[in-house]
PDB file of C-alpha atoms in Angstrom:
ATOM      1  CA  UNK A   1     -12.449  -5.832  -4.818  1.00 79.00           C
ATOM      2  CA  UNK A   2     -11.797  -4.146  -1.667  1.00 85.00           C
ATOM      3  CA  UNK A   3      -8.074  -3.469  -2.710  1.00 89.00           C
ATOM      4  CA  UNK A   4      -9.433  -1.028  -5.455  1.00 93.00           C
ATOM      5  CA  UNK A   5      -7.052  -2.335  -8.199  1.00 92.00           C
ATOM      6  CA  UNK A   6      -9.316  -0.908 -10.793  1.00 93.00           C
ATOM      7  CA  UNK A   7      -8.909   2.395  -9.308  1.00 96.00           C
ATOM      8  CA  UNK A   8      -5.117   1.818  -8.909  1.00 97.00           C
ATOM      9  CA  UNK A   9      -4.763   0.747 -12.562  1.00 96.00           C
ATOM     10  CA  UNK A  10      -6.928   3.420 -13.890  1.00 97.00           C
ATOM     11  CA  UNK A  11      -4.851   6.089 -11.880  1.00 98.00           C
ATOM     12  CA  UNK A  12      -1.617   4.603 -13.334  1.00 98.00           C
ATOM     13  CA  UNK A  13      -2.959   5.020 -16.754  1.00 97.00           C
ATOM     14  CA  UNK A  14      -3.578   8.574 -16.267  1.00 97.00           C
ATOM     15  CA  UNK A  15       0.260   9.150 -15.082  1.00 97.00           C
ATOM     16  CA  UNK A  16       1.995   6.362 -16.962  1.00 97.00           C
ATOM     17  CA  UNK A  17       3.378   8.718 -19.734  1.00 96.00           C
ATOM     18  CA  UNK A  18       4.942  11.140 -17.043  1.00 97.00           C
ATOM     19  CA  UNK A  19       6.635   8.223 -15.199  1.00 95.00           C
ATOM     20  CA  UNK A  20       9.641   5.947 -15.961  1.00 94.00           C
ATOM     21  CA  UNK A  21       8.086   3.433 -13.406  1.00 95.00           C
ATOM     22  CA  UNK A  22       6.055   0.431 -13.962  1.00 96.00           C
ATOM     23  CA  UNK A  23       3.243  -0.832 -11.868  1.00 97.00           C
ATOM     24  CA  UNK A  24       3.910  -4.069 -10.190  1.00 96.00           C
ATOM     25  CA  UNK A  25       1.001  -5.702  -8.590  1.00 93.00           C
ATOM     26  CA  UNK A  26       2.363  -8.255  -6.079  1.00 91.00           C
ATOM     27  CA  UNK A  27       0.290 -11.489  -5.398  1.00 83.00           C
ATOM     28  CA  UNK A  28      -1.645 -14.080  -7.440  1.00 75.00           C
ATOM     29  CA  UNK A  29      -3.534 -12.469 -10.266  1.00 70.00           C
ATOM     30  CA  UNK A  30      -6.635 -14.764  -9.802  1.00 69.00           C
ATOM     31  CA  UNK A  31      -7.099 -13.633  -6.319  1.00 57.00           C
ATOM     32  CA  UNK A  32      -6.761 -10.052  -7.167  1.00 56.00           C
ATOM     33  CA  UNK A  33      -9.201  -9.750 -10.148  1.00 51.00           C
ATOM     34  CA  UNK A  34     -12.132 -11.910  -8.965  1.00 56.00           C
ATOM     35  CA  UNK A  35     -14.086  -8.955  -7.800  1.00 58.00           C
ATOM     36  CA  UNK A  36     -13.497  -6.691 -10.764  1.00 68.00           C
ATOM     37  CA  UNK A  37     -12.805  -8.283 -14.151  1.00 75.00           C
ATOM     38  CA  UNK A  38     -12.071  -4.964 -15.692  1.00 83.00           C
ATOM     39  CA  UNK A  39      -8.677  -4.704 -14.004  1.00 88.00           C
ATOM     40  CA  UNK A  40      -7.141  -7.541 -16.295  1.00 86.00           C
ATOM     41  CA  UNK A  41      -8.406  -5.515 -19.400  1.00 89.00           C
ATOM     42  CA  UNK A  42      -7.189  -2.240 -18.091  1.00 91.00           C
ATOM     43  CA  UNK A  43      -3.885  -3.706 -17.320  1.00 91.00           C
ATOM     44  CA  UNK A  44      -3.353  -5.423 -20.683  1.00 91.00           C
ATOM     45  CA  UNK A  45      -4.195  -2.114 -22.390  1.00 94.00           C
ATOM     46  CA  UNK A  46      -1.064  -0.754 -20.856  1.00 95.00           C
ATOM     47  CA  UNK A  47       1.191  -3.619 -22.008  1.00 94.00           C
ATOM     48  CA  UNK A  48       4.286  -4.527 -19.978  1.00 95.00           C
ATOM     49  CA  UNK A  49       3.984  -1.238 -17.947  1.00 97.00           C
ATOM     50  CA  UNK A  50       1.775  -3.234 -15.442  1.00 96.00           C
ATOM     51  CA  UNK A  51       2.773  -6.695 -14.214  1.00 93.00           C
ATOM     52  CA  UNK A  52       1.390  -9.206 -11.831  1.00 90.00           C
ATOM     53  CA  UNK A  53       4.082 -11.146 -10.006  1.00 91.00           C
ATOM     54  CA  UNK A  54       1.831 -14.160  -9.406  1.00 87.00           C
ATOM     55  CA  UNK A  55       1.989 -15.999  -6.036  1.00 90.00           C
ATOM     56  CA  UNK A  56       5.226 -15.091  -4.148  1.00 92.00           C
ATOM     57  CA  UNK A  57       6.628 -16.015  -0.865  1.00 93.00           C
ATOM     58  CA  UNK A  58       7.213 -13.693   2.141  1.00 92.00           C
ATOM     59  CA  UNK A  59      10.830 -13.127   1.204  1.00 94.00           C
ATOM     60  CA  UNK A  60       9.973 -12.039  -2.412  1.00 95.00           C
ATOM     61  CA  UNK A  61       7.200  -9.614  -1.043  1.00 93.00           C
ATOM     62  CA  UNK A  62       9.923  -8.067   1.215  1.00 93.00           C
ATOM     63  CA  UNK A  63      12.384  -7.759  -1.828  1.00 95.00           C
ATOM     64  CA  UNK A  64       9.638  -6.159  -3.983  1.00 95.00           C
ATOM     65  CA  UNK A  65       8.760  -3.787  -1.426  1.00 94.00           C
ATOM     66  CA  UNK A  66      12.234  -2.803  -0.288  1.00 92.00           C
ATOM     67  CA  UNK A  67      13.160  -2.243  -3.729  1.00 94.00           C
ATOM     68  CA  UNK A  68       9.842  -0.180  -4.733  1.00 96.00           C
ATOM     69  CA  UNK A  69       9.916   3.486  -5.138  1.00 96.00           C
ATOM     70  CA  UNK A  70       6.641   3.335  -3.358  1.00 97.00           C
ATOM     71  CA  UNK A  71       3.721   1.122  -2.149  1.00 97.00           C
ATOM     72  CA  UNK A  72       0.426   2.343  -3.396  1.00 98.00           C
ATOM     73  CA  UNK A  73      -2.600   0.882  -1.618  1.00 96.00           C
ATOM     74  CA  UNK A  74      -5.839   2.739  -2.602  1.00 97.00           C
ATOM     75  CA  UNK A  75      -8.068   0.333  -0.659  1.00 95.00           C
ATOM     76  CA  UNK A  76     -11.759   0.761   0.189  1.00 95.00           C
ATOM     77  CA  UNK A  77     -11.224  -1.402   3.263  1.00 92.00           C
ATOM     78  CA  UNK A  78      -8.351  -2.836   5.248  1.00 90.00           C
ATOM     79  CA  UNK A  79      -8.657  -4.898   8.412  1.00 87.00           C
ATOM     80  CA  UNK A  80      -5.541  -3.526   9.972  1.00 87.00           C
ATOM     81  CA  UNK A  81      -3.102  -2.391   7.533  1.00 86.00           C
ATOM     82  CA  UNK A  82      -0.115  -4.531   7.556  1.00 91.00           C
ATOM     83  CA  UNK A  83       0.990  -3.981   4.047  1.00 92.00           C
ATOM     84  CA  UNK A  84       1.708  -0.393   4.495  1.00 96.00           C
ATOM     85  CA  UNK A  85       3.145  -1.082   7.848  1.00 95.00           C
ATOM     86  CA  UNK A  86       5.658  -3.780   6.558  1.00 94.00           C
ATOM     87  CA  UNK A  87       6.498  -1.432   3.765  1.00 96.00           C
ATOM     88  CA  UNK A  88       7.416   1.448   6.164  1.00 97.00           C
ATOM     89  CA  UNK A  89       9.475  -1.012   8.219  1.00 95.00           C
ATOM     90  CA  UNK A  90      11.481  -1.700   4.929  1.00 95.00           C
ATOM     91  CA  UNK A  91      11.947   2.010   4.090  1.00 96.00           C
ATOM     92  CA  UNK A  92       9.372   2.138   1.399  1.00 97.00           C
ATOM     93  CA  UNK A  93       7.463   5.182   1.155  1.00 98.00           C
ATOM     94  CA  UNK A  94       3.509   4.541   1.170  1.00 98.00           C
ATOM     95  CA  UNK A  95       0.393   6.079  -0.462  1.00 98.00           C
ATOM     96  CA  UNK A  96      -2.598   4.770   1.126  1.00 98.00           C
ATOM     97  CA  UNK A  97      -6.407   5.773   1.027  1.00 97.00           C
ATOM     98  CA  UNK A  98      -8.207   7.659   3.673  1.00 96.00           C
ATOM     99  CA  UNK A  99     -10.471   4.476   4.332  1.00 93.00           C
ATOM    100  CA  UNK A 100     -10.773   2.342   7.370  1.00 89.00           C
ATOM    101  CA  UNK A 101      -7.808   1.625   9.600  1.00 92.00           C
ATOM    102  CA  UNK A 102      -5.088   3.069   7.369  1.00 96.00           C
ATOM    103  CA  UNK A 103      -4.891   6.606   8.785  1.00 96.00           C
ATOM    104  CA  UNK A 104      -4.675   5.314  12.287  1.00 95.00           C
ATOM    105  CA  UNK A 105      -1.995   2.681  11.313  1.00 95.00           C
ATOM    106  CA  UNK A 106      -0.010   4.978   9.062  1.00 97.00           C
ATOM    107  CA  UNK A 107      -0.485   8.367  10.806  1.00 97.00           C
ATOM    108  CA  UNK A 108       1.844  11.219   9.448  1.00 97.00           C
ATOM    109  CA  UNK A 109       4.102   8.599   7.653  1.00 98.00           C
ATOM    110  CA  UNK A 110       2.095   8.296   4.390  1.00 98.00           C
ATOM    111  CA  UNK A 111       0.552  10.371   1.523  1.00 98.00           C
ATOM    112  CA  UNK A 112      -3.282   9.804   1.612  1.00 98.00           C
ATOM    113  CA  UNK A 113      -5.635   9.601  -1.367  1.00 98.00           C
ATOM    114  CA  UNK A 114      -9.387   9.290  -1.734  1.00 98.00           C
ATOM    115  CA  UNK A 115     -10.090   5.793  -2.924  1.00 97.00           C
ATOM    116  CA  UNK A 116     -13.122   6.865  -4.928  1.00 97.00           C
ATOM    117  CA  UNK A 117     -11.105   9.592  -6.986  1.00 98.00           C
ATOM    118  CA  UNK A 118      -8.815   8.313  -9.413  1.00 98.00           C
ATOM    119  CA  UNK A 119      -7.584  11.673 -10.122  1.00 98.00           C
ATOM    120  CA  UNK A 120      -6.579  11.911  -6.435  1.00 98.00           C
ATOM    121  CA  UNK A 121      -4.742   8.382  -6.440  1.00 98.00           C
ATOM    122  CA  UNK A 122      -3.061   9.578  -9.582  1.00 98.00           C
ATOM    123  CA  UNK A 123      -2.001  12.761  -8.212  1.00 98.00           C
ATOM    124  CA  UNK A 124      -0.408  11.089  -5.130  1.00 98.00           C
ATOM    125  CA  UNK A 125       1.282   8.544  -7.318  1.00 98.00           C
ATOM    126  CA  UNK A 126       2.906  11.169  -9.282  1.00 97.00           C
ATOM    127  CA  UNK A 127       3.864  13.082  -6.293  1.00 97.00           C
ATOM    128  CA  UNK A 128       5.677  10.267  -4.619  1.00 97.00           C
ATOM    129  CA  UNK A 129       7.327   9.182  -7.803  1.00 96.00           C
ATOM    130  CA  UNK A 130       8.543  12.474  -8.767  1.00 96.00           C
ATOM    131  CA  UNK A 131       9.393  14.253  -5.405  1.00 97.00           C
ATOM    132  CA  UNK A 132      12.812  12.804  -3.887  1.00 97.00           C
ATOM    133  CA  UNK A 133      12.372  14.903  -0.779  1.00 98.00           C
ATOM    134  CA  UNK A 134       8.929  13.585  -0.066  1.00 98.00           C
ATOM    135  CA  UNK A 135      10.212  10.038  -0.427  1.00 97.00           C
ATOM    136  CA  UNK A 136      12.987  10.670   1.762  1.00 97.00           C
ATOM    137  CA  UNK A 137      10.679  12.349   4.336  1.00 98.00           C
ATOM    138  CA  UNK A 138       8.228   9.459   4.095  1.00 98.00           C
ATOM    139  CA  UNK A 139      10.899   6.931   4.313  1.00 97.00           C
ATOM    140  CA  UNK A 140      12.249   8.455   7.704  1.00 98.00           C
ATOM    141  CA  UNK A 141       8.682   8.840   9.136  1.00 98.00           C
ATOM    142  CA  UNK A 142       7.698   5.380   8.115  1.00 97.00           C
ATOM    143  CA  UNK A 143      10.603   3.748   9.879  1.00 97.00           C
ATOM    144  CA  UNK A 144       9.687   5.536  12.905  1.00 97.00           C
ATOM    145  CA  UNK A 145       6.156   4.837  12.641  1.00 97.00           C
ATOM    146  CA  UNK A 146       6.589   1.110  11.964  1.00 95.00           C
ATOM    147  CA  UNK A 147       8.758   0.788  15.106  1.00 94.00           C
ATOM    148  CA  UNK A 148       5.707   1.759  17.070  1.00 93.00           C
ATOM    149  CA  UNK A 149       4.220  -1.688  16.314  1.00 90.00           C
ATOM    150  CA  UNK A 150       5.548  -5.263  17.193  1.00 85.00           C
ATOM    151  CA  UNK A 151       3.903  -8.598  17.630  1.00 85.00           C
ATOM    152  CA  UNK A 152       5.362  -8.526  21.207  1.00 89.00           C
ATOM    153  CA  UNK A 153       3.408  -5.348  21.922  1.00 84.00           C
ATOM    154  CA  UNK A 154       0.328  -6.668  20.271  1.00 82.00           C
ATOM    155  CA  UNK A 155       0.418  -9.701  22.427  1.00 89.00           C
ATOM    156  CA  UNK A 156       0.970  -7.807  25.615  1.00 90.00           C
ATOM    157  CA  UNK A 157      -1.815  -5.415  24.773  1.00 88.00           C
ATOM    158  CA  UNK A 158      -4.188  -8.288  23.709  1.00 90.00           C
ATOM    159  CA  UNK A 159      -3.440  -9.913  27.158  1.00 92.00           C
ATOM    160  CA  UNK A 160      -4.009  -6.841  29.012  1.00 91.00           C
ATOM    161  CA  UNK A 161      -7.438  -6.399  27.317  1.00 93.00           C
ATOM    162  CA  UNK A 162      -8.313 -10.063  27.989  1.00 95.00           C
ATOM    163  CA  UNK A 163      -7.445  -9.838  31.657  1.00 93.00           C
ATOM    164  CA  UNK A 164      -9.289  -6.686  32.117  1.00 92.00           C
ATOM    165  CA  UNK A 165     -12.249  -8.252  30.589  1.00 94.00           C
ATOM    166  CA  UNK A 166     -12.130 -11.356  32.623  1.00 94.00           C
ATOM    167  CA  UNK A 167     -11.926  -9.331  35.818  1.00 91.00           C
ATOM    168  CA  UNK A 168     -15.225  -7.804  34.799  1.00 80.00           C
TER     169      UNK A 168
END
């Protein structure tokens, strides 16, 4: 439920007639819809315009994201924000919510939406889908932003905090 799939599907419904794109929800359907049974009904009403990939491996996820027009993640909560960061590293523009860690992780390399406002999610989806200049800008900014993060840097920073804490 924290991924806000109901808001995502509802926003897509609002703009679907204005777009040539389909909405592809990557991951196993069962895990996505447990928190909100409306998602399945809403998605079914849009026919083949909304697709669930089912469980996929890391290489398949990367392929989906690398070939996507955009990643849209209107979450109510994210622990860190790896999905948009990974998308940016692949050169995929991102639309994320203003919630939790996402603004800190994504910086100026994303379009932001209010996860509680379906109209705002829809507006941002339409913007990223129809504005080539904006997508180009987000791709460039996203690649730069993604390079600021690495597992090596994370490990070094974590070690520094642990060492500092141990010293008292």
